[in-house]
Amino acid sequence: MYWNQKYECMPREELLALQLERLKNTVEKCFYNVPHYRKAFQEIGFEPGDLNSLQDLAKLPFTYKTDLRDNYPYGMFAVPLSEVVRIHSSSGTTGKPTVVGYTRSDINTWAELMARALVTAGVTKNDVIQNAYGYGLFTGGLGVHYGAERLGASVIPISGGNTKRQVMIMKDYGTTVLTCTPSYALNISEVIEEMGLTQDDFQLKVGIFGAEPWSDNMRKEIEQKLGIIALDIYGLSEIIGPGVAIECPSKTGLHIFEDHFIPEIIDPDTGEVLPYGSTGELVFTSLTKEALPMIRYRTRDIASLTLEECSCGRTHLKMKRVSGRTDDMLIIRGVNVFPSQIESVLLEIGQTEPHYQIVVDRIGTLDTVEVLVEVSASFFSDQIRQLEVLEAKIREAIESTLGISVKVRLVEPKTIERSEGKAKRVIDKRKLD
Amino acid sequence: MKVKQISVFLENKTGRLAAVTNALGSNQINIRALSIADTSDFGILRLIVDQPDKAYEILKAKDFTVSVTDVIGVEMPDQPGGLAKVLSELEEAKINIEYLYAFLGRGERGALVVFRVEDIDSAIEKLAKSGLNVLKGEEIYKM
């Protein structure tokens, strides 16, 4: 099933021609309407007329999150504020917030893309979508909402939090599709269990989860606990919000909507463009955005791209699941560590709850890592030895995956903070200045 | 002939043991015997109580990690050499003990020892043959 078959299944050659035409248009608008881009292009002696092929894109400078901050709040907009009908923004917990704007046409594009994403995941107008992404400045809630309405599905704008009420509504209103972060989906499954309910009490069939990195093992866990198909959705507010890419039910990667965005994978250190199949940092260029066009935006997300044919018939290339972010990456004793690696290990061992927290500290000059893991009732017995064996097993598995030594500490169930949005997986106590 | 023992996972933090005993106490559950095995980070509290099934449900409802294990309770004379006699019977029967703890009985009961073995059924059979008084669960719960 397609939402817009012409574009979703467009032959590659036609698609690339369309991209070039749209890219020329975007680059021109950036050059003439956004001082930041004009200056950046002029610094390398580039003028809009120099762009003659898609390969020329690699000559253009990158855009960073700091560019949005430096031009706070509206300096990166390519249209006057009078044309902007919506403003979203990041929370700004790591500095000045980043502000993104949408024209009426951008909102329309976004709704179209999000509707397309939902259909790609197998959602139809007959579905009841419980949208537990946060509504407000965060693009997740409203992004999914507009797409669901565009599709004609029944959307419940419940937003995040109040999990017991979520479960009650999910049951009573006959929710068939759940949209939220994967860690919140796990949280919901736990509350369902606590409330003494089972899969049979619900009509859920699909979950569309994103906004934080997760693993295939976590997918299996969620699918099994909720009795659904769990699919990965990708997006970021700087590019448009949710609806940049999504998995089809073949679960072989996320189709990037290439008629609106050009993805690249680069080496994050050298900036060099890497061939398909390589793992590196994902970079996006927008092709149809009016208010906030983006040229080669550095997402800090680590992924890879593949052109392999898909059984769903879509011709758009696929990205592999994001395996981490260059900025949630921990550097411990010189080793790069992604929290998702530790999560994978825990889910593979499967004898603990999937809730964990990584505490990094520095004692003297030595970085220490402690992984707190919740003991699972089903694997607990009366014997100390068995728990010690489990601790050792987890420790050895993490050490062999990460290549650094860690301490594992088993903790009582439900003592690690539950998330109602993004999970707080890492506590870094090191003072690294 | 089996005795139900309640085991509770406890993080090594102040107040955790009190939380368990408060939960049991406020539900009129009486503790017959207990022991704690610990490491630097966590411990396992092992309890014999008068109403093991109810205790299990209460602790579970309070989000403790709890399990029920079958153990063996043996009566022994409360006098020098009492425990030694039991242990040599076990040795002779080639029963390997995982752990044990002992406590004093009431009334005409002597001292009691509770122990956990790998293969409880064959252990009970061997002990019964040896002439030791293996107690039923109810006898210990009601003591």
Coordinates of C-alpha atoms in Angstrom, one line a residue:
Chain A
M1 CA 0.0 0.0 0.0
Y2 CA 1.2 3.4 -0.9
W3 CA 0.2 7.0 0.0
N4 CA 1.8 8.5 -3.1
Q5 CA 2.9 5.8 -5.4
K6 CA 4.3 8.1 -8.1
Y7 CA 7.0 9.4 -5.8
E8 CA 7.5 6.5 -3.6
C9 CA 8.1 4.1 -6.4
M10 CA 9.7 6.5 -8.9
P11 CA 12.4 5.0 -11.0
R12 CA 15.8 6.0 -9.7
E13 CA 16.8 7.9 -12.8
E14 CA 13.7 10.1 -12.7
L15 CA 14.1 10.5 -8.9
L16 CA 17.7 11.8 -9.3
A17 CA 16.6 14.2 -11.9
L18 CA 13.9 15.5 -9.6
Q19 CA 16.4 15.8 -6.8
L20 CA 18.8 17.8 -8.9
E21 CA 16.1 20.2 -10.0
R22 CA 14.9 20.7 -6.4
L23 CA 18.4 21.0 -5.1
K24 CA 19.3 23.8 -7.5
N25 CA 16.2 25.6 -6.4
T26 CA 17.1 25.1 -2.7
V27 CA 20.7 26.2 -3.1
E28 CA 19.6 29.3 -4.9
K29 CA 17.1 30.3 -2.2
C30 CA 19.7 29.7 0.5
F31 CA 22.2 31.9 -1.3
Y32 CA 19.9 34.8 -1.9
N33 CA 17.8 34.7 1.3
V34 CA 20.0 33.4 4.1
P35 CA 23.1 35.5 5.0
H36 CA 24.7 32.5 6.7
Y37 CA 24.6 30.4 3.6
R38 CA 25.7 33.2 1.3
K39 CA 28.7 33.8 3.4
A40 CA 29.6 30.1 3.7
F41 CA 29.2 29.6 -0.1
Q42 CA 31.3 32.7 -0.9
E43 CA 34.1 31.5 1.4
I44 CA 34.6 28.6 -0.9
G45 CA 33.9 30.6 -4.0
F46 CA 30.7 28.8 -4.8
E47 CA 27.8 30.4 -6.7
P48 CA 24.4 28.8 -7.3
G49 CA 25.2 28.4 -11.0
D50 CA 28.1 26.1 -10.1
L51 CA 25.8 23.3 -9.1
N52 CA 25.4 21.2 -12.2
S53 CA 25.1 17.7 -10.8
L54 CA 24.1 15.9 -7.6
Q55 CA 27.8 15.2 -7.1
D56 CA 28.5 18.9 -6.7
L57 CA 26.6 18.8 -3.4
A58 CA 29.7 17.3 -1.8
K59 CA 31.5 20.6 -2.5
L60 CA 29.1 22.6 -0.3
P61 CA 29.9 23.3 3.4
F62 CA 28.2 21.5 6.2
T63 CA 25.6 23.1 8.4
Y64 CA 25.9 22.4 12.2
K65 CA 23.6 22.7 15.1
T66 CA 25.8 25.6 16.3
D67 CA 24.9 27.5 13.1
L68 CA 21.3 27.5 14.3
R69 CA 22.4 28.6 17.7
D70 CA 24.6 31.3 16.3
N71 CA 21.7 32.6 14.3
Y72 CA 19.2 32.3 17.1
P73 CA 16.3 32.6 16.8
Y74 CA 15.3 33.3 13.2
G75 CA 18.6 34.1 11.4
M76 CA 18.5 30.8 9.3
F77 CA 15.0 31.4 8.0
A78 CA 14.8 31.9 4.3
V79 CA 11.4 33.7 4.3
P80 CA 10.1 36.7 6.3
L81 CA 8.4 35.8 9.6
S82 CA 5.1 36.8 8.1
E83 CA 5.3 33.7 5.9
V84 CA 6.0 31.4 8.9
V85 CA 2.9 29.7 10.4
R86 CA 4.5 27.5 13.0
I87 CA 7.6 27.6 15.2
H88 CA 9.1 24.6 17.0
S89 CA 12.2 24.5 19.2
S90 CA 14.5 22.2 21.1
S91 CA 14.4 22.2 24.9
G92 CA 17.8 23.9 25.0
T93 CA 19.1 21.7 27.7
T94 CA 22.5 21.6 26.1
G95 CA 22.8 25.3 25.3
K96 CA 20.7 27.8 23.5
P97 CA 17.6 26.2 21.9
T98 CA 17.5 25.6 18.2
V99 CA 14.5 27.2 16.5
V100 CA 12.8 25.8 13.4
G101 CA 10.0 27.4 11.4
Y102 CA 7.4 26.2 8.8
T103 CA 5.5 28.0 6.1
R104 CA 2.0 26.9 5.3
S105 CA 3.4 24.9 2.4
D106 CA 6.0 23.3 4.8
I107 CA 3.3 22.2 7.2
N108 CA 1.5 20.7 4.2
T109 CA 4.6 18.8 3.1
W110 CA 5.2 17.6 6.6
A111 CA 1.7 16.3 6.9
E112 CA 2.0 14.5 3.5
L113 CA 5.3 12.9 4.5
M114 CA 4.0 11.8 7.9
A115 CA 0.9 10.4 6.3
R116 CA 3.1 8.6 3.8
A117 CA 5.2 7.3 6.7
L118 CA 2.1 5.9 8.5
V119 CA 0.9 4.1 5.3
T120 CA 4.4 2.7 4.8
A121 CA 4.1 1.2 8.3
G122 CA 0.8 -0.4 7.3
V123 CA -1.5 2.1 9.0
T124 CA -4.8 2.9 7.3
K125 CA -7.6 5.4 7.7
N126 CA -9.5 2.8 9.7
D127 CA -6.9 2.8 12.5
V128 CA -7.0 4.4 15.9
I129 CA -3.7 6.1 16.6
Q130 CA -2.7 6.8 20.2
N131 CA 0.0 9.5 19.8
A132 CA 2.1 9.4 23.0
Y133 CA 4.9 11.6 21.6
G134 CA 5.1 14.9 23.5
Y135 CA 2.9 17.7 22.1
G136 CA 4.3 21.2 22.2
L137 CA 7.7 22.6 21.1
F138 CA 8.9 19.1 20.4
T139 CA 8.1 18.2 16.8
G140 CA 7.1 14.5 17.6
G141 CA 3.6 15.1 18.8
L142 CA 2.2 17.5 16.3
G143 CA 4.2 16.0 13.4
V144 CA 2.6 12.6 13.9
H145 CA -0.8 14.2 14.6
Y146 CA -1.0 16.1 11.3
G147 CA 0.0 13.1 9.4
A148 CA -2.6 10.9 11.1
E149 CA -5.3 13.5 10.3
R150 CA -4.1 13.8 6.7
L151 CA -4.4 10.0 6.4
G152 CA -7.9 10.1 7.9
A153 CA -7.1 7.9 10.8
S154 CA -8.6 8.6 14.3
V155 CA -5.9 10.2 16.3
I156 CA -5.9 10.4 20.1
P157 CA -3.6 13.3 21.1
I158 CA -2.7 11.9 24.5
S159 CA 0.9 13.1 24.5
G160 CA 3.4 11.5 26.9
G161 CA 3.0 10.7 30.6
N162 CA 0.3 9.4 32.9
T163 CA 0.9 5.8 31.9
K164 CA -2.0 4.2 33.7
R165 CA -4.4 6.5 31.8
Q166 CA -2.6 5.7 28.6
V167 CA -3.2 2.0 29.2
M168 CA -6.9 2.6 30.2
I169 CA -7.5 4.6 27.0
M170 CA -5.6 2.2 24.9
K171 CA -7.9 -0.6 26.1
D172 CA -11.2 1.2 26.2
Y173 CA -10.8 3.3 23.0
G174 CA -9.6 0.3 21.0
T175 CA -6.2 1.8 20.0
T176 CA -4.6 -0.1 17.1
V177 CA -1.5 2.0 16.6
L178 CA 0.8 3.3 19.3
T179 CA 3.3 6.1 18.5
C180 CA 6.0 7.0 21.2
T181 CA 9.6 6.6 22.1
P182 CA 10.7 2.9 22.3
S183 CA 11.7 3.3 26.0
Y184 CA 8.2 4.6 26.7
A185 CA 6.7 1.7 24.9
L186 CA 8.6 -0.7 27.3
N187 CA 7.4 1.4 30.2
I188 CA 3.8 1.1 29.0
S189 CA 4.2 -2.7 28.6
E190 CA 5.3 -2.9 32.2
V191 CA 2.4 -0.9 33.5
I192 CA 0.0 -3.2 31.5
E193 CA 1.5 -6.1 33.3
E194 CA 1.2 -4.4 36.7
M195 CA -2.4 -3.6 36.0
G196 CA -3.0 -7.3 35.5
L197 CA -3.9 -6.9 31.8
T198 CA -2.8 -9.0 28.8
Q199 CA -2.4 -8.6 25.1
D200 CA -5.9 -9.9 24.6
D201 CA -7.3 -6.8 26.4
F202 CA -6.0 -4.6 23.5
Q203 CA -6.4 -4.3 19.8
L204 CA -2.9 -3.0 19.2
K205 CA -1.3 -4.1 16.0
V206 CA 1.5 -1.6 15.1
G207 CA 3.9 0.5 17.1
I208 CA 5.8 3.4 15.5
F209 CA 8.8 4.2 17.7
G210 CA 11.5 6.8 17.3
A211 CA 13.2 9.9 18.7
E212 CA 15.9 7.9 20.4
P213 CA 18.3 5.1 19.4
W214 CA 17.2 1.6 20.1
S215 CA 18.3 -1.9 19.1
D216 CA 16.8 -4.9 17.3
N217 CA 16.7 -6.8 20.6
M218 CA 14.7 -4.1 22.1
R219 CA 12.3 -4.3 19.2
K220 CA 11.8 -8.0 19.8
E221 CA 11.2 -7.3 23.5
I222 CA 8.5 -4.7 22.7
E223 CA 6.9 -6.8 20.0
Q224 CA 6.7 -9.8 22.3
K225 CA 5.4 -7.9 25.3
L226 CA 2.8 -5.9 23.4
G227 CA 2.0 -8.4 20.7
I228 CA 2.6 -5.9 17.9
I229 CA 4.8 -5.1 14.9
A230 CA 7.3 -2.5 16.1
L231 CA 8.7 -0.2 13.4
D232 CA 11.4 2.5 13.5
I233 CA 10.7 6.0 12.4
Y234 CA 13.3 8.7 12.0
G235 CA 13.3 12.4 11.8
L236 CA 14.7 15.5 13.4
S237 CA 13.3 18.9 13.8
E238 CA 16.1 20.6 11.9
I239 CA 15.1 18.6 8.8
I240 CA 11.4 18.7 9.3
G241 CA 10.5 16.5 12.3
P242 CA 9.2 12.9 12.2
G243 CA 8.6 11.7 8.7
V244 CA 12.0 11.8 7.2
A245 CA 12.3 8.0 7.1
I246 CA 10.5 5.0 8.3
E247 CA 10.7 1.2 8.1
C248 CA 8.2 -0.7 6.0
P249 CA 7.1 -4.0 7.6
S250 CA 10.0 -5.9 5.9
K251 CA 12.1 -4.3 8.7
T252 CA 15.1 -4.1 6.4
G253 CA 16.0 -0.4 7.0
L254 CA 14.2 2.9 7.0
H255 CA 13.1 4.3 3.6
I256 CA 14.3 7.9 3.4
F257 CA 11.8 10.1 1.5
E258 CA 14.3 11.0 -1.2
D259 CA 12.0 13.2 -3.2
H260 CA 12.3 15.7 -0.3
F261 CA 15.7 15.0 1.3
I262 CA 19.1 14.0 0.1
P263 CA 21.0 11.8 2.6
E264 CA 24.7 11.4 2.7
I265 CA 27.0 9.3 5.0
I266 CA 30.2 11.0 5.9
D267 CA 33.3 10.3 8.0
P268 CA 32.6 12.5 11.0
D269 CA 36.3 13.3 11.4
T270 CA 37.3 14.2 7.9
G271 CA 33.9 15.2 6.4
E272 CA 34.6 12.9 3.5
V273 CA 31.5 11.3 1.8
L274 CA 31.5 7.6 2.2
P275 CA 30.1 5.0 -0.2
Y276 CA 26.8 3.2 0.4
G277 CA 27.2 0.5 3.0
S278 CA 29.7 2.4 5.1
T279 CA 28.8 3.4 8.6
G280 CA 29.2 7.0 9.4
E281 CA 27.4 10.2 10.3
L282 CA 24.1 10.9 8.6
V283 CA 23.9 14.3 6.7
F284 CA 20.7 15.7 5.2
T285 CA 19.9 18.3 2.6
S286 CA 16.3 19.4 2.4
L287 CA 14.8 19.8 -1.1
T288 CA 11.4 21.3 -0.6
K289 CA 11.6 23.2 2.7
E290 CA 10.7 26.9 2.4
A291 CA 11.2 28.4 5.9
L292 CA 14.3 26.6 7.0
P293 CA 16.1 25.0 4.1
M294 CA 19.0 22.9 5.2
I295 CA 22.2 22.3 3.3
R296 CA 24.2 19.2 4.4
Y297 CA 23.0 19.3 8.0
R298 CA 25.2 17.2 10.4
T299 CA 22.8 15.1 12.3
R300 CA 25.4 13.5 14.7
D301 CA 23.4 10.2 14.1
I302 CA 25.4 7.2 13.1
A303 CA 23.9 5.0 10.4
S304 CA 24.6 3.6 7.0
L305 CA 22.7 3.7 3.6
T306 CA 21.8 0.9 1.2
L307 CA 20.3 0.9 -2.2
E308 CA 19.3 -2.7 -2.1
E309 CA 15.8 -3.3 -3.6
C310 CA 13.0 -3.6 -1.2
S311 CA 10.1 -6.1 -1.3
C312 CA 7.7 -3.3 -0.7
G313 CA 8.4 -1.8 -4.1
R314 CA 9.6 1.6 -2.9
T315 CA 12.7 2.8 -4.8
H316 CA 13.9 5.1 -2.1
L317 CA 17.2 4.1 -0.5
K318 CA 17.2 2.8 3.1
M319 CA 19.1 3.8 6.1
K320 CA 20.1 1.2 8.7
R321 CA 18.8 1.8 12.2
V322 CA 20.7 4.6 13.9
S323 CA 23.2 2.9 16.2
G324 CA 24.0 5.9 18.3
R325 CA 24.8 9.5 18.2
T326 CA 28.2 11.0 17.9
D327 CA 27.2 13.1 20.9
D328 CA 25.8 10.5 23.3
M329 CA 28.9 8.5 22.6
L330 CA 30.9 8.1 25.7
I331 CA 34.6 8.1 25.6
I332 CA 35.9 6.0 28.4
R333 CA 39.6 5.4 28.8
G334 CA 39.9 6.4 25.2
V335 CA 37.3 3.9 24.0
N336 CA 34.1 5.0 22.3
V337 CA 31.1 3.5 24.0
F338 CA 27.4 3.7 22.9
P339 CA 24.8 3.0 25.6
S340 CA 22.9 1.0 23.0
Q341 CA 25.8 -1.5 22.9
I342 CA 25.2 -2.2 26.6
E343 CA 21.5 -2.5 26.0
S344 CA 22.1 -5.1 23.3
V345 CA 24.2 -7.2 25.6
L346 CA 21.6 -7.1 28.4
L347 CA 18.8 -8.1 26.0
E348 CA 20.9 -10.8 24.6
I349 CA 21.6 -12.3 28.0
G350 CA 17.9 -11.9 28.7
Q351 CA 18.0 -12.7 32.4
T352 CA 17.5 -9.2 33.7
E353 CA 14.9 -6.5 33.1
P354 CA 15.7 -4.3 30.1
H355 CA 16.2 -1.3 32.4
Y356 CA 19.7 -0.2 33.0
Q357 CA 21.8 2.9 33.8
I358 CA 25.4 3.6 33.1
V359 CA 27.2 5.6 35.7
V360 CA 30.6 7.0 34.6
D361 CA 32.9 8.5 37.1
R362 CA 36.6 9.4 37.4
I363 CA 38.5 8.2 40.4
G364 CA 42.0 9.8 40.3
T365 CA 42.8 9.6 36.6
L366 CA 40.9 6.4 35.9
D367 CA 37.5 6.5 34.4
T368 CA 35.1 3.9 36.0
V369 CA 31.9 2.6 34.5
E370 CA 29.3 1.0 36.6
V371 CA 26.3 -0.5 34.9
L372 CA 23.2 -0.8 37.1
V373 CA 20.9 -3.6 36.1
E374 CA 17.5 -4.5 37.5
V375 CA 17.1 -8.1 38.7
S376 CA 14.3 -9.9 37.0
A377 CA 11.9 -11.8 39.3
S378 CA 11.7 -14.7 36.9
F379 CA 15.5 -15.4 37.2
F380 CA 15.9 -14.8 40.9
S381 CA 16.4 -17.7 43.3
D382 CA 17.6 -18.1 46.8
Q383 CA 21.2 -18.5 45.9
I384 CA 23.9 -15.9 46.0
R385 CA 26.1 -17.8 43.7
Q386 CA 23.5 -17.7 40.9
L387 CA 23.3 -13.9 41.1
E388 CA 27.1 -13.7 41.2
V389 CA 27.3 -15.8 38.1
L390 CA 24.8 -13.5 36.4
E391 CA 26.7 -10.4 37.4
A392 CA 29.9 -12.0 36.1
K393 CA 28.2 -13.1 32.8
I394 CA 26.9 -9.6 32.2
R395 CA 30.3 -8.0 33.1
E396 CA 32.2 -10.3 30.8
A397 CA 29.8 -9.8 27.9
I398 CA 29.9 -6.0 28.2
E399 CA 33.7 -6.1 28.5
S400 CA 34.1 -8.2 25.4
T401 CA 31.7 -6.0 23.5
L402 CA 33.1 -2.7 24.6
G403 CA 36.7 -3.6 25.2
I404 CA 36.8 -1.9 28.6
S405 CA 36.4 -3.2 32.1
V406 CA 33.1 -2.3 33.9
K407 CA 31.5 -3.0 37.2
V408 CA 28.0 -4.5 37.1
R409 CA 25.7 -4.0 40.0
L410 CA 22.4 -5.7 40.3
V411 CA 19.7 -3.5 41.8
E412 CA 16.1 -4.0 42.9
P413 CA 13.4 -3.9 40.3
K414 CA 11.8 -0.5 39.6
T415 CA 14.6 1.5 41.2
I416 CA 16.0 2.8 38.0
E417 CA 14.1 5.9 36.9
R418 CA 11.4 5.2 34.3
S419 CA 11.2 7.5 31.4
E420 CA 8.1 9.1 30.0
G421 CA 10.1 10.3 27.0
K422 CA 13.8 10.0 26.4
A423 CA 15.5 7.5 28.7
K424 CA 18.2 8.8 31.0
R425 CA 20.6 6.0 30.4
V426 CA 23.8 7.7 31.3
I427 CA 25.0 9.6 34.3
D428 CA 28.4 11.0 33.7
K429 CA 29.9 12.3 36.9
R430 CA 33.3 13.1 35.4
K431 CA 34.4 16.6 35.4
L432 CA 36.3 16.8 32.2
D433 CA 37.5 20.3 32.1
Chain B
M1 CA 8.2 -33.0 54.4
K2 CA 9.3 -29.8 52.6
V3 CA 9.5 -26.4 54.2
K4 CA 8.7 -23.3 52.1
Q5 CA 11.4 -20.7 52.4
I6 CA 10.9 -17.1 51.2
S7 CA 13.9 -15.5 49.6
V8 CA 14.1 -11.7 49.0
F9 CA 16.6 -9.8 46.9
L10 CA 17.9 -6.8 48.8
E11 CA 20.2 -4.0 47.6
N12 CA 22.8 -3.2 50.2
K13 CA 21.1 0.1 51.3
T14 CA 19.8 1.3 54.6
G15 CA 16.2 0.6 55.3
R16 CA 15.7 -2.3 52.9
L17 CA 15.5 -5.0 55.6
A18 CA 13.3 -2.9 57.7
A19 CA 11.0 -2.5 54.7
V20 CA 10.6 -6.2 54.3
T21 CA 10.0 -6.9 58.0
N22 CA 7.5 -4.0 58.2
A23 CA 5.5 -5.3 55.3
L24 CA 5.3 -8.7 56.9
G25 CA 4.6 -7.4 60.4
S26 CA 1.8 -5.1 59.3
N27 CA 0.2 -8.1 57.6
Q28 CA 0.3 -10.2 60.8
I29 CA 2.9 -12.5 59.4
N30 CA 5.2 -14.0 62.0
I31 CA 8.8 -14.8 61.2
R32 CA 10.0 -18.2 62.5
A33 CA 13.6 -18.0 61.3
L34 CA 15.8 -15.9 59.1
S35 CA 19.3 -15.6 57.7
I36 CA 21.0 -13.2 55.3
A37 CA 23.6 -14.0 52.8
D38 CA 25.4 -11.0 51.4
T39 CA 28.0 -9.6 49.0
S40 CA 29.3 -6.1 49.0
D41 CA 26.4 -4.9 46.8
F42 CA 23.4 -7.0 47.6
G43 CA 22.1 -9.7 49.9
I44 CA 19.5 -12.4 49.9
L45 CA 17.2 -12.5 52.9
R46 CA 15.9 -16.0 53.6
L47 CA 12.8 -16.4 55.8
I48 CA 10.7 -19.1 57.3
V49 CA 7.4 -17.6 58.2
D50 CA 4.0 -18.9 59.5
Q51 CA 2.2 -18.1 56.3
P52 CA 4.6 -18.5 53.4
D53 CA 2.1 -18.1 50.5
K54 CA 0.6 -14.9 51.9
A55 CA 4.1 -13.5 52.6
Y56 CA 5.1 -14.2 49.0
E57 CA 2.1 -12.4 47.6
I58 CA 2.5 -9.4 50.0
L59 CA 6.2 -8.9 49.1
K60 CA 5.6 -9.4 45.4
A61 CA 2.9 -6.8 45.5
K62 CA 5.4 -4.4 47.1
D63 CA 7.7 -4.9 44.2
F64 CA 10.3 -6.9 46.0
T65 CA 12.1 -9.6 44.0
V66 CA 11.0 -12.7 45.8
S67 CA 11.0 -16.4 45.3
V68 CA 9.9 -19.5 47.2
T69 CA 12.3 -22.4 47.7
D70 CA 11.8 -25.8 49.3
V71 CA 14.2 -26.5 52.2
I72 CA 14.4 -29.2 54.8
G73 CA 13.8 -28.7 58.5
V74 CA 15.3 -31.3 60.9
E75 CA 14.9 -31.4 64.6
M76 CA 18.0 -32.2 66.7
P77 CA 18.7 -32.5 70.4
D78 CA 19.5 -29.1 72.0
Q79 CA 22.7 -30.3 73.6
P80 CA 26.5 -30.4 72.7
G81 CA 27.0 -32.5 69.6
G82 CA 23.4 -32.1 68.4
L83 CA 24.2 -30.4 65.1
A84 CA 27.3 -32.5 64.6
K85 CA 25.2 -35.6 64.7
V86 CA 22.9 -34.3 62.0
L87 CA 25.8 -33.2 59.9
S88 CA 27.5 -36.6 60.1
E89 CA 24.3 -38.3 59.0
L90 CA 24.2 -36.0 56.0
E91 CA 27.8 -36.7 55.2
E92 CA 27.2 -40.4 55.4
A93 CA 24.2 -40.0 53.1
K94 CA 26.5 -38.0 50.7
I95 CA 24.2 -35.0 50.7
N96 CA 25.8 -31.8 49.7
I97 CA 24.5 -28.7 51.6
E98 CA 24.1 -25.4 49.8
Y99 CA 23.6 -23.5 53.0
L100 CA 22.0 -23.9 56.4
Y101 CA 20.9 -22.0 59.4
A102 CA 19.8 -23.1 62.8
F103 CA 17.4 -21.9 65.5
L104 CA 15.9 -23.0 68.8
G105 CA 12.6 -24.7 69.0
R106 CA 9.8 -24.0 71.5
G107 CA 8.1 -26.3 74.0
E108 CA 9.2 -29.9 73.7
R109 CA 11.0 -29.2 70.4
G110 CA 14.8 -29.3 70.6
A111 CA 16.9 -27.2 68.3
L112 CA 16.1 -27.0 64.6
V113 CA 18.3 -26.8 61.5
V114 CA 17.1 -25.7 58.1
F115 CA 19.1 -26.6 55.1
R116 CA 19.0 -26.3 51.4
V117 CA 20.3 -29.1 49.1
E118 CA 20.4 -29.6 45.4
D119 CA 18.2 -32.7 45.2
I120 CA 15.6 -32.3 48.0
D121 CA 13.6 -35.5 47.4
S122 CA 16.4 -37.9 47.6
A123 CA 17.8 -36.0 50.6
I124 CA 14.5 -36.3 52.5
E125 CA 14.3 -40.0 51.7
K126 CA 17.9 -40.6 52.9
L127 CA 17.3 -38.6 56.1
A128 CA 14.1 -40.4 57.0
K129 CA 16.0 -43.7 56.8
S130 CA 18.7 -42.3 59.0
G131 CA 16.2 -41.9 61.9
L132 CA 16.4 -38.1 62.1
N133 CA 13.2 -36.3 62.7
V134 CA 12.4 -34.4 59.4
L135 CA 9.7 -31.9 60.2
K136 CA 6.7 -31.1 58.0
G137 CA 6.3 -27.5 56.8
E138 CA 3.2 -27.1 58.9
E139 CA 5.0 -28.2 62.1
I140 CA 7.6 -25.4 61.6
Y141 CA 5.1 -22.7 60.5
K142 CA 3.0 -23.3 63.6
M143 CA 5.8 -23.4 66.1

